[in-house]
Amino acid sequence: MSVVTNTTTIGAIEAPSRRNTELWLLGFAVAIPVFAYLNVGLAIDGKMPPGMLGYGAGLALLAGVAHLVVRKFAPYADPLLLPLATLLNGLGLVLIWRLDQSPRIIARYDTFTPDAPKQMMYSAIGVAMFVGVMLLLKDHRVLQRYTYISMAAALVLLLLPLVPGLGADVFGAKIWINIGGFSIQPGEFAKLVLAVFFSGYLMVKRDALALASRRFMGLYLPRGRDLGPILTIWAVSLLILVFENDLGTSLLFFGMFVIMLYVATERTSWVVMGLLMSTAGAVVVGSTASHVQSRVAAWLDPFGCLKTAPEGSNMAAACDQMTQVLMSFGSGGILGTGLGQGNSDLIGFAANSDFIFATVGEELGLAGVMAFLLLYGLIIERGVRTALAARDPFGKLLAMGLSGAFALQIFVVAGGVMGLIPLTGMTMPFLAYGGSSVIANWALIGVLIRISDTARRPAPAPAPSPDAEMTQVVRP
Amino acid sequence: MNKPLRRVAIFCGLLVLALLIRDNWLQYVRAEELNTHPKNKRVTIERYAHERGNIIVDGKPITGSVDTKDPYYAFKRTYTDGPMWAPVTGYASQAFGATQIESIEDGILTGNDDRLFFDRTLSMFTGEKKTGGDVITTLNGAAQRAAYEGLGDKKGAVAAIDPQTGKILALASTPSYDPSSFAGYHDKDSKAWNDLEEDPDKPKLNRALREIYPPGSVFKVVTAAAALENGKVTDIDAATETPEPYKIPLSTKNMKNHASGCKDASLKRALEVSCNSVFAKLGDEVGRDKMVEMAEKFGFNKEQFIPVRAVSSVYDKNMDRGGNALSSIGQFNTATTPLQMAMVAAGIANDGKLMKPYMIDQLRAPNVDIVTQNEPEELSRPVSAENAQLLQAMMESVVTNGTGSKADVNMPGVRVGGKTGTAQHGEKNKARPYAWFISYAKTDSGSPVAVAVIVEDDAGTDREDISGGGLAAPIARDVMKAVLKSRS
């Protein structure tokens, strides 16, 4: 691309596009999972796994397509986001494939079908989604137009699992819907749509929320009409929790909203109020929903509650799962047992979805878990950096909302699995098995890349100044 | 908006930092605790993930491993002649853990022992499947069979030792159990286990190592050794000054003699017919402390590790004179394992040198390299060679002229020495007595076997007929014969 020049003495200096850096990194992001795949095959069967080449080629193809699309349609985008997502997705595929090989998981089901090929397909759809975002969303500011449509869409998505006949109750959580043989988790997509709504709404109302307020006990209380939508969202997230047994999602949405409010209004009082509200909500739900109570008991003292919980109860199952997860982590130690050589499949049915991080802990050890957490941390950091760099408030809020939600999800899932906070049953982005999660997260990366492209694009050249023109024309 | 953005960025960083710290806490600080938690099945899974090494007797394995294709525990332990060998092998059960050699040498048998590190590393490169090493025992299959079949339906135990080396040749306990019956973890295994647990005859009890019995008259050998060592008797054929009846010290009761002709009997004669009065008096003369010293030199009051633990036999250190006199004939508080009595016979047969008993000869790596070779080790010298020979003369006389005649193997060039025992026990000696027999066989090249037999059972035998000479001596004879035959 040629440097834009004009007649002023200072020309716009073009920021390096970094597309070649991204290509190099993508090479690593494909090569590392391929070696991991080889490692699992050698550890389990002692020979090169038959699907390795096809699998590696598939991942390379996805990465290559995504890269070309970014090169063409978002040339100034952040160079790290795509390789990070590819690496995590590739390693997730290896972990799922590794769990597919477990004889214990195979023996548990009458008809066992491996999950890795399905996850490969979902990854392809996810990358297609990414490409779609790149092609259709030429400028993220277009999304502002859909603020209230987004809110409606988010509510519909969230409430879909409660529709009789459509929603499916799986293991006590009503967060899936069944369409044509596929089960979809609408909540994963609602995360994106809600971020759009929050950004649009807050961009308009931020001044009202920040300034048109009364001071009360050291806090700034906004007017009722500005507060209304916030209370609505709080109530909806509680409803989701109560009716769908989904603590994680409601926490995620609420946290995302509080973060965005704080960023938009720059008022700390929102954070305090958010904390108060979520504490109140958590206390109410924690003392009424038995589902949540058993999770809390399993978090406080998993080994102890295994002894006290009645046999065969929901609580005993939750505690057993938690102890298995903790022992998985403990058995990994510092360097882990090596891919394919652990026993994380003892955790049970959710070993490759909710608890896939325990497999990382056992087979890659402390070193591996820290590496994964840092990879996620890098994605979050690039997201926040995009928000800082974005020039429009809508883009700032959207980037911050998405990366804040991503951070909260990582914290809630990894913290829950590692016993830092009560378990909530969400999935680790890109790593866990599940179509909705992979597709939605690829879309999220797509939106972030789109915003970062706009943010890093060189400033358009200033229009030629007629005054300058005038002063140069000196006629004798 | 950038100021709050930076703050939120810090908050996100703190979230990730919290996760990193938690992970270090979990996988570094608590790793050991979680890894060794009793609920953690990984140790058991690992133990049965590969073919386990074998326990070997006479060059042939008495254990095996079968691939069950089970997704949790791949290989299951099998046992050839399980009940016969159970007191030696112990068991390795997927559900109920492991005991004895199966537990003590688990590292070698699973192949996880540090000493097999090179072997493991090597087979990692050559691509061989991981297997465990073997444990080669000192046992003698023929002797074990003779002991086990000799005990038959009766309750009891046999321990046989090679006196010159301390190698254990036979270790039988009846009633026994088949470790194969609960080697897995399914319902039938736990049913078999529960049946064994509830069995009043306690089949899982290793009577040769873990049960202590009153030794009765077989203990008189120890008293005789103490009398000789302490100079209380110098001529075994000389008359002792023993009155009939002999009054137990500090008691109004007389010592009851089952034999006749005990008045002033010589030590040799007293052992032949098993005079209580003579030995009670000798024990009293030697004194409690010297008696304790002698018993402890033979191994009493101490657990023995062969390397399976044998409980310590008891010779009370704090009893009064009367107690000591009674203890000197193997009653009162005296109690002993069959292994301990075999050690007594072995020490005497080996001319006063007691070898440390052991039953693992070699530990072998999967590639048949020898990891450990156990060498005979001297435990103590309870009696001098001269006194040992005097004791041998007396014990041989028990077999030729006394109560132990049924123990004679009738083989040319073989001398057999022994001592019978009929141990009273229970409240006022009401319970049916135990029949004991200890003996050794000796050739010109030393003694190849010493054996102790106890028959606890009694059903089917008239109370009056229960005697060491009648019930236990034939078993000892068969065991000795088996060893002698396999030597020639």
XYZ file of N, CA, C and O in Angstrom, chain B residues 58-116:
236
model
N 10.956 -72.317 43.177
C 11.608 -73.399 42.422
C 11.650 -73.073 40.933
O 11.437 -73.951 40.086
N 11.847 -71.823 40.580
C 11.959 -71.460 39.174
C 10.639 -71.322 38.445
O 10.613 -70.960 37.279
N 9.538 -71.645 39.139
C 8.232 -71.545 38.459
C 7.380 -70.484 39.152
O 7.367 -70.390 40.376
N 6.657 -69.681 38.365
C 5.804 -68.662 39.000
C 4.615 -69.294 39.713
O 4.024 -70.250 39.223
N 4.296 -68.758 40.873
C 3.087 -69.210 41.564
C 1.998 -68.153 41.452
O 0.937 -68.260 42.030
N 2.310 -67.085 40.709
C 1.312 -66.058 40.467
C 1.226 -65.837 38.971
O 2.049 -66.351 38.215
N 0.251 -65.077 38.553
C 0.127 -64.747 37.139
C -0.677 -63.474 36.994
O -1.178 -62.924 37.965
N -0.771 -62.986 35.757
C -1.580 -61.805 35.482
C -2.432 -62.101 34.275
O -1.948 -62.676 33.300
N -3.696 -61.719 34.347
C -4.555 -61.963 33.201
C -5.144 -60.630 32.752
O -5.526 -59.794 33.568
N -5.144 -60.418 31.440
C -5.671 -59.175 30.882
C -7.189 -59.281 30.834
O -7.754 -60.047 30.066
N -7.852 -58.495 31.668
C -9.309 -58.596 31.753
C -10.006 -57.682 30.761
O -11.221 -57.670 30.683
N -9.246 -56.872 30.041
C -9.810 -55.877 29.108
C -10.698 -54.880 29.843
O -11.574 -54.261 29.252
N -10.516 -54.768 31.121
C -11.330 -53.858 31.907
C -10.813 -52.435 31.700
O -9.609 -52.209 31.668
N -11.730 -51.466 31.525
C -11.231 -50.107 31.259
C -10.553 -49.448 32.463
O -9.822 -48.488 32.292
N -10.818 -49.920 33.667
C -10.166 -49.302 34.822
C -8.872 -50.014 35.189
O -7.806 -49.443 35.163
N -9.001 -51.288 35.525
C -7.816 -52.016 35.954
C -7.588 -53.141 34.951
O -8.298 -54.144 34.955
N -6.599 -52.973 34.114
C -6.448 -53.874 32.975
C -6.084 -55.291 33.400
O -6.707 -56.254 32.975
N -5.076 -55.408 34.264
C -4.586 -56.744 34.579
C -5.030 -57.187 35.965
O -4.960 -56.423 36.923
N -5.456 -58.433 36.048
C -5.897 -58.979 37.319
C -4.910 -60.059 37.738
O -4.372 -60.784 36.919
N -4.707 -60.158 39.048
C -3.776 -61.133 39.580
C -4.415 -62.514 39.615
O -5.582 -62.656 39.980
N -3.656 -63.520 39.260
C -4.124 -64.898 39.431
C -3.085 -65.648 40.254
O -1.923 -65.261 40.309
N -3.532 -66.720 40.885
C -2.635 -67.480 41.758
C -2.779 -68.971 41.454
O -3.890 -69.480 41.368
N -1.647 -69.642 41.294
C -1.685 -71.091 41.190
C -1.588 -71.636 42.609
O -0.747 -71.182 43.376
N -2.430 -72.583 42.935
C -2.481 -73.124 44.290
C -2.598 -71.991 45.306
O -1.870 -71.952 46.313
N -3.498 -71.084 45.033
C -3.666 -69.903 45.876
C -3.693 -70.191 47.362
O -2.912 -69.603 48.121
N -4.582 -71.074 47.833
C -4.673 -71.288 49.284
C -3.363 -71.787 49.882
O -3.000 -71.408 50.987
N -2.653 -72.620 49.119
C -1.419 -73.173 49.657
C -0.361 -72.082 49.829
O 0.351 -72.031 50.827
N -0.308 -71.160 48.844
C 0.744 -70.155 48.866
C 0.330 -68.837 49.516
O 1.169 -67.942 49.692
N -0.937 -68.695 49.858
C -1.412 -67.410 50.369
C -0.575 -66.871 51.543
O -0.305 -65.664 51.588
N -0.130 -67.720 52.495
C 0.666 -67.160 53.593
C 2.012 -66.601 53.126
O 2.640 -65.822 53.837
N 2.440 -66.991 51.947
C 3.709 -66.492 51.417
C 3.467 -65.246 50.574
O 4.095 -64.203 50.771
N 2.552 -65.373 49.619
C 2.373 -64.296 48.650
C 1.599 -63.115 49.229
O 1.853 -61.975 48.876
N 0.629 -63.393 50.112
C -0.338 -62.361 50.441
C -1.261 -62.222 49.250
O -1.349 -63.148 48.429
N -1.912 -61.068 49.136
C -2.793 -60.908 47.989
C -2.600 -59.533 47.374
O -2.101 -58.614 48.014
N -2.978 -59.423 46.109
C -3.014 -58.131 45.431
C -4.391 -58.027 44.808
O -4.682 -58.702 43.830
N -5.232 -57.219 45.450
C -6.607 -57.114 44.984
C -6.869 -55.704 44.503
O -6.443 -54.740 45.123
N -7.594 -55.604 43.397
C -7.886 -54.277 42.851
C -8.747 -53.471 43.809
O -8.635 -52.260 43.883
N -9.589 -54.164 44.564
C -10.484 -53.436 45.465
C -9.949 -53.376 46.889
O -10.225 -52.423 47.607
N -9.209 -54.374 47.309
C -8.890 -54.476 48.732
C -7.402 -54.310 49.033
O -6.932 -54.663 50.106
N -6.649 -53.798 48.086
C -5.242 -53.512 48.357
C -4.389 -54.762 48.318
O -4.810 -55.809 47.835
N -3.184 -54.626 48.840
C -2.237 -55.724 48.751
C -1.596 -55.943 50.114
O -1.518 -55.038 50.934
N -1.134 -57.155 50.354
C -0.433 -57.448 51.607
C 0.815 -58.274 51.307
O 0.999 -58.776 50.213
N 1.595 -58.450 52.331
C 2.773 -59.300 52.332
C 3.692 -59.049 51.135
O 3.953 -57.910 50.817
N 4.192 -60.094 50.486
C 5.171 -59.849 49.407
C 4.545 -58.979 48.328
O 5.183 -58.069 47.790
N 3.271 -59.224 48.024
C 2.609 -58.434 46.984
C 2.657 -56.943 47.316
O 2.706 -56.109 46.421
N 2.616 -56.638 48.584
C 2.634 -55.231 48.976
C 4.064 -54.731 49.177
O 4.426 -53.654 48.710
N 4.880 -55.527 49.863
C 6.236 -55.079 50.204
C 7.079 -54.901 48.944
O 7.820 -53.937 48.808
N 6.950 -55.809 48.011
C 7.749 -55.722 46.781
C 6.930 -55.156 45.625
O 7.196 -55.462 44.455
N 5.927 -54.353 45.957
C 5.061 -53.795 44.912
C 5.862 -53.038 43.855
O 5.571 -53.123 42.673
N 6.875 -52.315 44.302
C 7.677 -51.534 43.359
C 8.320 -52.398 42.295
O 8.304 -52.068 41.110
N 8.886 -53.515 42.724
C 9.521 -54.419 41.761
C 8.453 -55.082 40.890
O 8.576 -55.155 39.667
N 7.378 -55.529 41.534
C 6.356 -56.274 40.793
C 5.656 -55.396 39.758
O 5.308 -55.863 38.675
N 5.458 -54.118 40.095
C 4.832 -53.232 39.109
C 5.859 -52.667 38.141
O 5.496 -52.168 37.090
N 7.131 -52.737 38.508
C 8.156 -52.154 37.648
C 8.378 -50.682 37.910
O 9.083 -50.018 37.164
N 7.774 -50.153 38.998
C 7.921 -48.727 39.278
C 9.078 -48.417 40.221
O 9.330 -47.258 40.509
N 9.725 -49.429 40.722
C 10.794 -49.214 41.692
C 11.919 -48.375 41.079
O 12.226 -48.516 39.896
N 12.501 -47.518 41.911
C 13.579 -46.664 41.410
C 14.751 -47.484 40.882
O 15.463 -47.068 39.982
N 14.934 -48.665 41.476
C 16.060 -49.487 41.048
C 15.880 -50.006 39.622
O 16.806 -50.499 39.006
N 14.640 -49.903 39.130
C 14.391 -50.360 37.755
C 14.418 -49.207 36.767
O 14.016 -49.355 35.628
